[in-house]
Coordinates of C-alpha atoms in Angstrom, one line a residue:
X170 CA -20.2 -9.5 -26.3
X171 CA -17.5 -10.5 -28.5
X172 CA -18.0 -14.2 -31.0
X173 CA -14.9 -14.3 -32.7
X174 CA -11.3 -13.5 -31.4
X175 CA -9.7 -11.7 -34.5
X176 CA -9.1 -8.3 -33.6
X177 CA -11.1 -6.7 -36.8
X178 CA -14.3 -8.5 -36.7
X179 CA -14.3 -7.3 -33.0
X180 CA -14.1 -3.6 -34.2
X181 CA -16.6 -4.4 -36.8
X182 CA -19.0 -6.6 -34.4
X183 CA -18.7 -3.2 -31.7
X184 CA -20.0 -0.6 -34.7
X185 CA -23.2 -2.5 -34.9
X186 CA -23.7 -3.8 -31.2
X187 CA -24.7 -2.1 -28.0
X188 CA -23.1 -3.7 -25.2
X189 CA -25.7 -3.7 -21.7
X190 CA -26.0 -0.7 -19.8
X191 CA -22.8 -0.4 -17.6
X192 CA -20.5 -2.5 -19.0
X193 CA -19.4 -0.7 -21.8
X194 CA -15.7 -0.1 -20.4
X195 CA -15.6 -4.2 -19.8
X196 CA -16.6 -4.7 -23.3
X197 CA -14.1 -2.4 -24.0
X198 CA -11.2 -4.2 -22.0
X199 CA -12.0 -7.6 -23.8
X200 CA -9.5 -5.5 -26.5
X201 CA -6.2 -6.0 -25.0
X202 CA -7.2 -9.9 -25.4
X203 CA -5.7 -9.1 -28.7
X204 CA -3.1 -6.7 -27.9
X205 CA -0.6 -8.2 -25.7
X206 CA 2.9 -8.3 -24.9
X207 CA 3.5 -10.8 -27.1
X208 CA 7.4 -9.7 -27.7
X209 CA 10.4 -9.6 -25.4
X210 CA 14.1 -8.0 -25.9
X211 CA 16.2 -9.8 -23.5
X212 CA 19.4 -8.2 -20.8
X213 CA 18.4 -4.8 -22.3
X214 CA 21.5 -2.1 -21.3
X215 CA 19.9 0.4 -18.8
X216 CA 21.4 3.2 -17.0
X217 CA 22.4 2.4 -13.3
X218 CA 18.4 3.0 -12.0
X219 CA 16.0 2.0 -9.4
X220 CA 12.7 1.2 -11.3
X221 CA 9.9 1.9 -9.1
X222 CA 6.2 3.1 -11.3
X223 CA 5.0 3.7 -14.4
X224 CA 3.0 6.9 -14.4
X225 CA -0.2 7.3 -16.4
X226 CA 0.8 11.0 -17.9
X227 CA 3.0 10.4 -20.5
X228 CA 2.5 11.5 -23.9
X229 CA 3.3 8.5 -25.7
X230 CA 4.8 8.6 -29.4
X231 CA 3.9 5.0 -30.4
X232 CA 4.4 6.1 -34.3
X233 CA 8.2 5.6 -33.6
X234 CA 9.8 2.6 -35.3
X235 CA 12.5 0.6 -33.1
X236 CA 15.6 0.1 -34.6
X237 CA 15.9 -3.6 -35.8
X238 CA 18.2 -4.5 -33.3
X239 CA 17.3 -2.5 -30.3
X240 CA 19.2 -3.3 -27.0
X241 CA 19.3 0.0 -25.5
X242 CA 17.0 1.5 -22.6
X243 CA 17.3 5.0 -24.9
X244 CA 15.4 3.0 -27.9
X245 CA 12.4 2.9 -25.6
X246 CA 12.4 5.7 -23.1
X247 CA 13.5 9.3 -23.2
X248 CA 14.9 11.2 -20.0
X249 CA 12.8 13.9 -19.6
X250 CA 15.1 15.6 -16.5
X251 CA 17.3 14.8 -13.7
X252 CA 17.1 16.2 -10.2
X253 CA 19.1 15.6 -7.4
X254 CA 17.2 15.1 -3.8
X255 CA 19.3 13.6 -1.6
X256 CA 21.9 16.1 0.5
X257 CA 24.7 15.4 2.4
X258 CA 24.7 11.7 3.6
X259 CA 20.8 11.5 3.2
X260 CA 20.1 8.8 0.7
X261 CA 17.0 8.4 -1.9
X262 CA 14.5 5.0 -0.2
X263 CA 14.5 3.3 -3.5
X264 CA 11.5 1.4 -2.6
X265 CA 9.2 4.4 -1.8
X266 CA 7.4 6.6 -4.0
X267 CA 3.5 8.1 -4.4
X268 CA 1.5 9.4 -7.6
X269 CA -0.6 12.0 -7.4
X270 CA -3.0 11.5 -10.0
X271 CA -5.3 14.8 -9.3
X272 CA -2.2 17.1 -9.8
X273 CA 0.0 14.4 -11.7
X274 CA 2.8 15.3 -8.7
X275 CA 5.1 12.1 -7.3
X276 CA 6.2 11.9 -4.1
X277 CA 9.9 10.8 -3.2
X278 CA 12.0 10.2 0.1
X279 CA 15.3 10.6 1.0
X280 CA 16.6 9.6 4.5
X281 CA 19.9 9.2 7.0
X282 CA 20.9 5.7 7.9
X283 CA 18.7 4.1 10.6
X284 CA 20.1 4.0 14.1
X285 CA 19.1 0.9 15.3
X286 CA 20.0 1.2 19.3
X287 CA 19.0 4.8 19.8
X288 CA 17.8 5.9 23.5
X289 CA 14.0 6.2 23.9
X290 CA 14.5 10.3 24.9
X291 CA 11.8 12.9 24.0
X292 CA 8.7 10.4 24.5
X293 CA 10.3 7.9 22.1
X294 CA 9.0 4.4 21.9
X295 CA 11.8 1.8 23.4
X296 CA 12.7 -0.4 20.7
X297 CA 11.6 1.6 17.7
X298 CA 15.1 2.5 15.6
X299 CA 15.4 5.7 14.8
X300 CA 16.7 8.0 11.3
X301 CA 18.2 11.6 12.2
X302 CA 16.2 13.2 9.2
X303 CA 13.7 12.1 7.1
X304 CA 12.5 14.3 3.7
X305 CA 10.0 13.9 1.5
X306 CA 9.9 16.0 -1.9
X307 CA 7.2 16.9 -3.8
X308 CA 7.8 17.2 -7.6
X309 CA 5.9 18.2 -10.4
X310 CA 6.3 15.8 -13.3
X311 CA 6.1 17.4 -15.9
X312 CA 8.8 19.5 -15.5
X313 CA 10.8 17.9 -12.4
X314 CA 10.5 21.3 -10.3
X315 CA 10.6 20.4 -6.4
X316 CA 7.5 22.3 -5.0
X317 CA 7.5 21.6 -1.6
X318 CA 9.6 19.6 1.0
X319 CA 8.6 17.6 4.5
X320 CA 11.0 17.1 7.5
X321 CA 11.2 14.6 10.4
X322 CA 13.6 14.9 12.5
X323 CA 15.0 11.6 14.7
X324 CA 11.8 9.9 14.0
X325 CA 11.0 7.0 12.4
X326 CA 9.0 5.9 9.3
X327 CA 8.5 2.7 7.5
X328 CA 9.1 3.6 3.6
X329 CA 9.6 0.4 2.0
X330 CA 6.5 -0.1 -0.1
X331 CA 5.2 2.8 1.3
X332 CA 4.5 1.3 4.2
X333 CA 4.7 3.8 6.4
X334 CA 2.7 6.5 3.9
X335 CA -0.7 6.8 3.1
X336 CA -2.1 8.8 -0.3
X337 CA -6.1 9.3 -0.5
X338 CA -7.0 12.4 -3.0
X339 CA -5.8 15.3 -2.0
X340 CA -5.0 14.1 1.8
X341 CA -1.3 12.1 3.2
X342 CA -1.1 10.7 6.3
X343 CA 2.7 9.4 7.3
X344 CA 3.0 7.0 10.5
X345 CA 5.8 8.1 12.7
X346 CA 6.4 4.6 14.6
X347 CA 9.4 6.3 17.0
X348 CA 6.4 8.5 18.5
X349 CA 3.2 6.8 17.7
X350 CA 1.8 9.9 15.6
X351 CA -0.3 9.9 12.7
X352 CA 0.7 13.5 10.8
X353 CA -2.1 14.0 8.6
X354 CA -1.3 16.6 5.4
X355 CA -2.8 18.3 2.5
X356 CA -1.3 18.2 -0.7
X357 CA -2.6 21.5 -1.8
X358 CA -2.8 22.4 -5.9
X359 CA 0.1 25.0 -5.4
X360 CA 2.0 21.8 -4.7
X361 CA 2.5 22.7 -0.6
X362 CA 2.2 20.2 2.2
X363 CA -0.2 21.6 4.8
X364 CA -0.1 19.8 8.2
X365 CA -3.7 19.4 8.9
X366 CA -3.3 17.9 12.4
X367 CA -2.0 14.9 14.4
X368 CA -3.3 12.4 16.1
X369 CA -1.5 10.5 18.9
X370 CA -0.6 12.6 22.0
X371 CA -2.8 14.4 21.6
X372 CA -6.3 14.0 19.7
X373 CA -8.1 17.6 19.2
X374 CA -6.4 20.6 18.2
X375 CA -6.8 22.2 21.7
X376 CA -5.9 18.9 23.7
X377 CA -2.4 20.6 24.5
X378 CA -3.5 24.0 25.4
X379 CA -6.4 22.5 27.6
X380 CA -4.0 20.0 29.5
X381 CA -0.8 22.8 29.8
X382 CA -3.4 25.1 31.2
X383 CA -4.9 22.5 34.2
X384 CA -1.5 21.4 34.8
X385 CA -0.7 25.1 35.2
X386 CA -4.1 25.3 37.5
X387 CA -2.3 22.0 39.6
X388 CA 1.5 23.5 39.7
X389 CA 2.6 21.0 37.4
X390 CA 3.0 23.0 34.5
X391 CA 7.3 23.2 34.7
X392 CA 7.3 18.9 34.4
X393 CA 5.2 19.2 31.2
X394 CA 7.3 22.2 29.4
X395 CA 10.5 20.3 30.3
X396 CA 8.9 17.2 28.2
X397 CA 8.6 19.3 25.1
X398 CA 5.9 18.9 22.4
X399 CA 7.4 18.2 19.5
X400 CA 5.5 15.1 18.1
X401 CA 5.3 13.7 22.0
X402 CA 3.6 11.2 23.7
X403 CA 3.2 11.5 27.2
X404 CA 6.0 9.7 29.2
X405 CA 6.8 8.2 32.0
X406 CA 7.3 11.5 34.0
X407 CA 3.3 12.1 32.5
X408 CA 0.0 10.4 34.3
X409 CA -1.6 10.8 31.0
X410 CA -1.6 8.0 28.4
X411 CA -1.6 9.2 25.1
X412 CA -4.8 10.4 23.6
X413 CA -5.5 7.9 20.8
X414 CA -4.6 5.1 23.6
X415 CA -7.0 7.0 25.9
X416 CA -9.7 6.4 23.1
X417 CA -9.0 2.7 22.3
X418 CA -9.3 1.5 26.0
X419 CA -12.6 4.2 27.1
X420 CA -14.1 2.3 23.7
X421 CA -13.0 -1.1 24.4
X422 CA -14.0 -0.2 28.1
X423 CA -18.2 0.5 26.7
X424 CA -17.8 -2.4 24.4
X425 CA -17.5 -4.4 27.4
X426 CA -19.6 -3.0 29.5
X427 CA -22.8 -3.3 27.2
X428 CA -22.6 -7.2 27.4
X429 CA -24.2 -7.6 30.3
X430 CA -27.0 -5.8 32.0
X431 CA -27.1 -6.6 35.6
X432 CA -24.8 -5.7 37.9
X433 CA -22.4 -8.5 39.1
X434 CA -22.2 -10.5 35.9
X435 CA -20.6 -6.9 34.3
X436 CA -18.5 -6.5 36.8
X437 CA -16.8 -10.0 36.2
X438 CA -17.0 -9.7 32.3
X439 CA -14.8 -6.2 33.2
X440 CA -12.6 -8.0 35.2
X441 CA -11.9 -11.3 32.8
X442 CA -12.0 -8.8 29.5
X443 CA -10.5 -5.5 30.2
X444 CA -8.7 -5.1 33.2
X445 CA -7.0 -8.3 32.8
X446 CA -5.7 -7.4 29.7
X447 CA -5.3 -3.9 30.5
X448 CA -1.3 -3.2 30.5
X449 CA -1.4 -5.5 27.2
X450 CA -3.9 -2.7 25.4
X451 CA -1.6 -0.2 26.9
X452 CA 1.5 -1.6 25.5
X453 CA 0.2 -1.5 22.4
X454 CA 1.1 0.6 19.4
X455 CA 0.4 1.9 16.3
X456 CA 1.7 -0.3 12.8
X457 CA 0.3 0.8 10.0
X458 CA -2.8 3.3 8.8
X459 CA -4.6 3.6 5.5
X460 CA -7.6 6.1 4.9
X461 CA -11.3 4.4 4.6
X462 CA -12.5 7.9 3.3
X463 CA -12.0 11.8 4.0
X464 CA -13.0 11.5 7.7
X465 CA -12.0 7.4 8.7
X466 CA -8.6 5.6 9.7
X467 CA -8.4 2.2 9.8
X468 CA -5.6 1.9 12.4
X469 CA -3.2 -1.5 12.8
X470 CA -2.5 -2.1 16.2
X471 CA 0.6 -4.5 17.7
X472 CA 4.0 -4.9 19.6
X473 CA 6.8 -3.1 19.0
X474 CA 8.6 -5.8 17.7
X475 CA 5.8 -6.7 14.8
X476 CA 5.7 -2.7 14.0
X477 CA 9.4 -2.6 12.9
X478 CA 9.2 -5.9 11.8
X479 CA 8.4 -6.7 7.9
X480 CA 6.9 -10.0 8.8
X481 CA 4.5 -9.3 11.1
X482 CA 2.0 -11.9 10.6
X483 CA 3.4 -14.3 13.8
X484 CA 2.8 -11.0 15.9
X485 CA -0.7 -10.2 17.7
X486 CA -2.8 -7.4 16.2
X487 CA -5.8 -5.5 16.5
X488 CA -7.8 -3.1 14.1
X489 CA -9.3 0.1 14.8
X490 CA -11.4 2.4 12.8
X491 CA -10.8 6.2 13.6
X492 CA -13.1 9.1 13.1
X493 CA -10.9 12.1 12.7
X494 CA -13.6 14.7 13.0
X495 CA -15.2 13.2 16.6
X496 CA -12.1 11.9 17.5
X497 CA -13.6 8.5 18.7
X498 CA -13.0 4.9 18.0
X499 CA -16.1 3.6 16.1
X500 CA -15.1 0.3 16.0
X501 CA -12.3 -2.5 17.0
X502 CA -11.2 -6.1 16.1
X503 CA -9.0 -8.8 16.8
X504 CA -6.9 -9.9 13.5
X505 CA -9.1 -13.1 14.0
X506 CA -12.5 -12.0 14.3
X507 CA -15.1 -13.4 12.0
X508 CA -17.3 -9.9 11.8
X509 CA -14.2 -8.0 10.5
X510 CA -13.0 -11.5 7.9
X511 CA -17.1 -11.1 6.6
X512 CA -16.5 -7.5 5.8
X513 CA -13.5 -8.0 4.2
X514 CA -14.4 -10.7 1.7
X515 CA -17.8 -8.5 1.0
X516 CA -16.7 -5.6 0.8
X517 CA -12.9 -6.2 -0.2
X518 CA -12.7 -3.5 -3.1
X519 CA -13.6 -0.7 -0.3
X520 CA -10.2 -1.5 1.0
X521 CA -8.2 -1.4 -2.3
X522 CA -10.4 1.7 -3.3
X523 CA -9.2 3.9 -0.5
X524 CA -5.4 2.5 -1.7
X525 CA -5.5 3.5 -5.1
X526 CA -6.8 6.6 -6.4
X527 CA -6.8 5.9 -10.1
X528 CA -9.6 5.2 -12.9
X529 CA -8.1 2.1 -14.4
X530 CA -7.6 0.5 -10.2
X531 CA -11.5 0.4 -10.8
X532 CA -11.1 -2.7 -12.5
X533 CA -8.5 -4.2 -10.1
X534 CA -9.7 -8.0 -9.9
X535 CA -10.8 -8.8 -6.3
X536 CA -12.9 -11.7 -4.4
X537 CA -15.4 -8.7 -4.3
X538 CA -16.1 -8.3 -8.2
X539 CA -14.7 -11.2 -9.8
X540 CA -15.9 -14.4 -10.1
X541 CA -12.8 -16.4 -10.8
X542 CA -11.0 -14.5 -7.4
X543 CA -13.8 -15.4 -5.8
X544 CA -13.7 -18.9 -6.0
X545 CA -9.8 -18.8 -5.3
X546 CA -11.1 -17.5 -2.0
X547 CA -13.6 -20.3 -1.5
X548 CA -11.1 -23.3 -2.1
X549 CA -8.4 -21.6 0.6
X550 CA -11.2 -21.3 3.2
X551 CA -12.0 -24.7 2.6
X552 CA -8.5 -26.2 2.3
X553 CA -8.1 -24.2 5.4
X554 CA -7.6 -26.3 9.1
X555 CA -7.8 -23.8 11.2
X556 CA -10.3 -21.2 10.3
X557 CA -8.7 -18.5 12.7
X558 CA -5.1 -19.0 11.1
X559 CA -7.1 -18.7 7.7
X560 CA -8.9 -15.8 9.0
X561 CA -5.7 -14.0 10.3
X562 CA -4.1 -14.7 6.6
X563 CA -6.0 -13.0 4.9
X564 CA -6.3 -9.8 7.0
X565 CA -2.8 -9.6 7.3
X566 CA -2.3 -7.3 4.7
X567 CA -4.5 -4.8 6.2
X568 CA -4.1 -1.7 6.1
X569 CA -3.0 -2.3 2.3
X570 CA 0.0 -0.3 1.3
X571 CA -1.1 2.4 -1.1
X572 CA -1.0 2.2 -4.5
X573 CA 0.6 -1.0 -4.3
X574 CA -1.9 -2.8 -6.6
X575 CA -0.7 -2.8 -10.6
X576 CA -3.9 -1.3 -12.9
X577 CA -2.5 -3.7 -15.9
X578 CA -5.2 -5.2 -17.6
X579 CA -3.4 -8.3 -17.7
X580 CA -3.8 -8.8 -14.0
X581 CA -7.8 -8.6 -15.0
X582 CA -8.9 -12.1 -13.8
X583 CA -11.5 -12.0 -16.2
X584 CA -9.1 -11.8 -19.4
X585 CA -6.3 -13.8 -18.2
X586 CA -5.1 -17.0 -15.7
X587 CA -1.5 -17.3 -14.3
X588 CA 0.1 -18.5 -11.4
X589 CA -0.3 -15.6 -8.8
X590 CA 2.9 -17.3 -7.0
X591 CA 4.9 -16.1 -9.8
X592 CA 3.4 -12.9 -10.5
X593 CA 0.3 -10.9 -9.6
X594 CA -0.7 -7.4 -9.7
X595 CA 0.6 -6.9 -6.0
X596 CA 3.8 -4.6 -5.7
X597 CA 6.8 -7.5 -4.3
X598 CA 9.6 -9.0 -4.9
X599 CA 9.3 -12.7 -6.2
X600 CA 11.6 -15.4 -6.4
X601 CA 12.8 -16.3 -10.0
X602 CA 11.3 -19.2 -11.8
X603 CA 13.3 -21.3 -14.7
X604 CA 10.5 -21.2 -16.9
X605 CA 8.7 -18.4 -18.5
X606 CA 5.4 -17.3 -17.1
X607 CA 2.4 -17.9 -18.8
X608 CA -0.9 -15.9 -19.4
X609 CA -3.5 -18.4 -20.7
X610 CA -7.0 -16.8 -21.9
X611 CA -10.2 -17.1 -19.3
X612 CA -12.3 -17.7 -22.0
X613 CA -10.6 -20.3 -23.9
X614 CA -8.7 -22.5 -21.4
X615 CA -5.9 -24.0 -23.9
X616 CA -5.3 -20.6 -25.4
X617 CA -1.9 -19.4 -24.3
X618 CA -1.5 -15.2 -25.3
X619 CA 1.7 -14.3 -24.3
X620 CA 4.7 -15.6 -21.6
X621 CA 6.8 -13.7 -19.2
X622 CA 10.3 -15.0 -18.3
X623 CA 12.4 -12.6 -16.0
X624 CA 16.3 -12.8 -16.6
X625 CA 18.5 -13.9 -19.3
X626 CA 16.3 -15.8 -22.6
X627 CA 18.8 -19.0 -22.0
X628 CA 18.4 -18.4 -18.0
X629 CA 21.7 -18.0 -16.1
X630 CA 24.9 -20.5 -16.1
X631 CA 25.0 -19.9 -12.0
X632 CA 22.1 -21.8 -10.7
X633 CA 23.1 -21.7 -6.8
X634 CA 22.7 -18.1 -6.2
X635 CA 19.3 -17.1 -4.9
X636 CA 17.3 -15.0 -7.5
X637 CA 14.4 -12.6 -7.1
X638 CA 12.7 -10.6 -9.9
X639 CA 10.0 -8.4 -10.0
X640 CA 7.4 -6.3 -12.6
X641 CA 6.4 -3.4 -14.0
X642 CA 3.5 -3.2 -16.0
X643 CA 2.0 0.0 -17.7
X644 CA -1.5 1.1 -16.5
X645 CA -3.1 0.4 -19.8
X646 CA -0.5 -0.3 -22.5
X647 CA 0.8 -3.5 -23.5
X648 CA 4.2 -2.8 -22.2
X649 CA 6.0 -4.3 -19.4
X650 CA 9.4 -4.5 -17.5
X651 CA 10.7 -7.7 -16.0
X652 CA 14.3 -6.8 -12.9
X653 CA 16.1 -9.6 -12.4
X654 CA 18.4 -9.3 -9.3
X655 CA 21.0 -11.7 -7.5
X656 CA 21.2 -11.0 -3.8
X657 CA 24.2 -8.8 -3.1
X658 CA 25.2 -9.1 -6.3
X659 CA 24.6 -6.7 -8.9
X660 CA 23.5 -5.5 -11.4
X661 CA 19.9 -5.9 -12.7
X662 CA 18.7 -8.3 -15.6
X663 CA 16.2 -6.2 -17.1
X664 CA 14.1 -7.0 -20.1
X665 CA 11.4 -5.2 -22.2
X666 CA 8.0 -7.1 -23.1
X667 CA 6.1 -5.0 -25.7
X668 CA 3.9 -5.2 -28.5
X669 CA 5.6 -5.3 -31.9

């Protein structure tokens, strides 16, 4: 749309022109090619903090002049509250927390220490640690009033980068990996957590009642009372597998069976496909879940040592998709398979969508709607050797963490190139570079906007110790923050990239 790059012929050139239908808020975006973070104040002094999310709700004074020689966290950001979460020896998980957009509410956790050799009792998963309590806290923003609060007890969920959490809407659903249940919530506009059911044991809400009352029938009923129901699996002492695990293998069970038609050559498919493999589908369990949409899971299956792991791309894994309401499998993959890999680079920005809940992660730049990601994608599939290693790369991230995708216009691939081994708009820790990152314009190739360098301006006199840094950009301002760490060592570098 735009012919020149100054800033007011743009605004002039946007009075009298009519961008095409739909791509008004692109047009729009093409803005920030001019407003960058063009300034940086270096090792600025910050209160001892984790820094985990900028939040899209603040009312933002930006008539207020910065002192000429601001070093001071205080010149940029005002404390609004404190509260205090963690009781006893429960400890804030620095690395977790969820926006709700809808009701502008966050969502923190606060845990025990994690026992890492704890006896598989209760229907427990062998192997799994576990944490003796578990809380998550509901807040209200605007105001820092607790609204409601959520419990496990000796369980065990994965919180860093809300792994182990899933937001969509109004709906949470939280992984417990210690007994392979999937609690789904509401977050209600009072600000209460609902449980809305869970799925693993058992799959309907009357699974329970129905199985206590034919064991009851069989004079079996005593064995499953002394098991207990509280978020159990069937054990050992239990013929029953789990349901969820009864639905994976009856559907993997008619996936087979369809193949053939006649007789004999079914029964050897059975044989070679399922039974074969049987006790390795019944040994598996649940990793990771993220919502497709208000009625669909899309569920990562593996070992137990790749579902505590946070590496878990040399581990074997399989994808379901869930329908909560008919409680059946509708579909299942191999982390190899070429039919799920076609779906994922088509349809890639179904994925993020159901990870994001925001207005500005509509622009998030994917291999799905960008042109430039796209042919990122093309030159690692054909660089690739292996097409099935290639294949498993790039659905190892699935199920995506949620929200773990930055909004910041400067990831936009359209607007901007840099080196996504340095920095991207993906939520991780990154190890430091000497040199400052640079953000060079899409448009014009040889047009640098604005650099990024993490740490202290003259970088730091002790170059053995291993660095990492990561960044926090502002959904749609041009403000960013750049944490320097030293392994073990604190504390933090942190510096301020604005616009002056």
């Amino acid at each position: 749309m735009f012919k020149t790059n100054n800033v007011a012929s743009r605004i002039f050139e946007r009075q009298i022109r009519t961008p095409a239908p739909g791509t008004s808020v692109h047009c729009a975006r093409r803005f920030y090619e001019n407003l960058v973070p063009s300034f940086t104040i270096y090792d600025v002094e910050c209160p001892d903090h984790s820094f985990r999310k900028f939040t899209d709700d603040e009312d933002c004074d930006n008539t207020h002049e910065l002192p000429p020689m601001a070093k001071r966290f205080e010149s940029f950001f005002t404390q609004l509250y404190v509260r205090s979460l963690a009781s006893c020896n429960e400890l804030i998980c620095k690395d977790f927390f969820l926006y709700v957009e809808r009701n502008q509410f966050g969502l923190f956790a606060t845990s025990t220490a994690q026992i890492q050799d704890a006896p598989a009792v209760g229907g427990a998963i062998p192997g799994v640690p576990s944490i003796e309590k578990i809380t998550f806290h509901l807040l209200r923003l605007e105001d820092g009033v607790i609204l409601d609060e959520k419990v496990f007890q000796n369980d065990y969920v994965n919180l860093a980068h809300n792994m182990g959490v899933f937001l969509y809407d109004d709906l949470l659903a939280v992984v417990s990996l210690r007994y392979q249940t999937i609690h789904i919530l509401q977050i209600r506009d009072s600000g209460n957590l609902v449980d809305v059911r869970a799925i693993g044991a058992y799959c309907r809400e009357d699974d329970e009642l129905f199985i206590n009352s034919s064991s009851q029938f069989s004079g079996n009923r005593g064995d499953l009372v002394d098991n207990g129901i509280h978020y159990e699996q069937p054990n050992s002492n239990n013929s029953f597998l789990s349901g969820i695990k009864q639905r994976l293998l009856s559907f993997i069970f008619r996936e087979i069976w369809s193949e053939e038609t006649d007789q004999t050559p079914r029964v050897q498919c059975l044989k070679k496909k399922f039974y074969f493999h049987f006790q390795d589908y019944v040994d598996l369990m649940i990793w990771k879940v993220q919502f497709l949409d208000r009625h669909h899971l899309l569920i990562k299956f593996g070992s137990v040592d790749g579902g505590i792991s946070r590496n878990t791309d040399q581990h074997p894994a399989f994808f379901a998709v869930y329908n909560m309401e008919t409680t059946e499998i509708v579909a299942f993959y191999q982390n190899a398979a070429d039919e799920l890999y076609l779906l994922f680079e088509q349809f890639c920005d179904h994925f993020h969508e159901a990870s994001i809940n925001s207005l500005y992660m509509n622009f998030i730049s994917s291999h799905s709607n960008n042109v430039h990601a796209l042919e990122q994608l093309r030159c690692m599939k054909n660089k690739a050797t292996i097409f099935s290693q290639f294949v498993k790369k790039m659905l190892s991230p699935l199920p995506f963490n949620c929200q773990s995708l930055s909004p910041s216009p400067y990831f936009d691939q359209s607007l901007f190139r840099f080196d996504e081994k340095l920095i991207s708009a993906t939520d991780r820790h990154r190890q430091v570079t000497d040199h400052p990152i640079r953000f060079i314009s899409r448009r014009q190739p040889n047009n640098l906007k604005f650099k990024i360098k993490p740490g202290p301006e003259f970088g730091s006199a002790d170059g053995r110790s291993k660095k990492i840094s990561y960044f926090l950009f502002h959904p749609f301002l041009p403000l960013a923050l750049s944490i320097q760490q030293t392994l073990f060592l604190p504390p933090s570098v942190v510096n301020i990239h604005f616009r002056r």
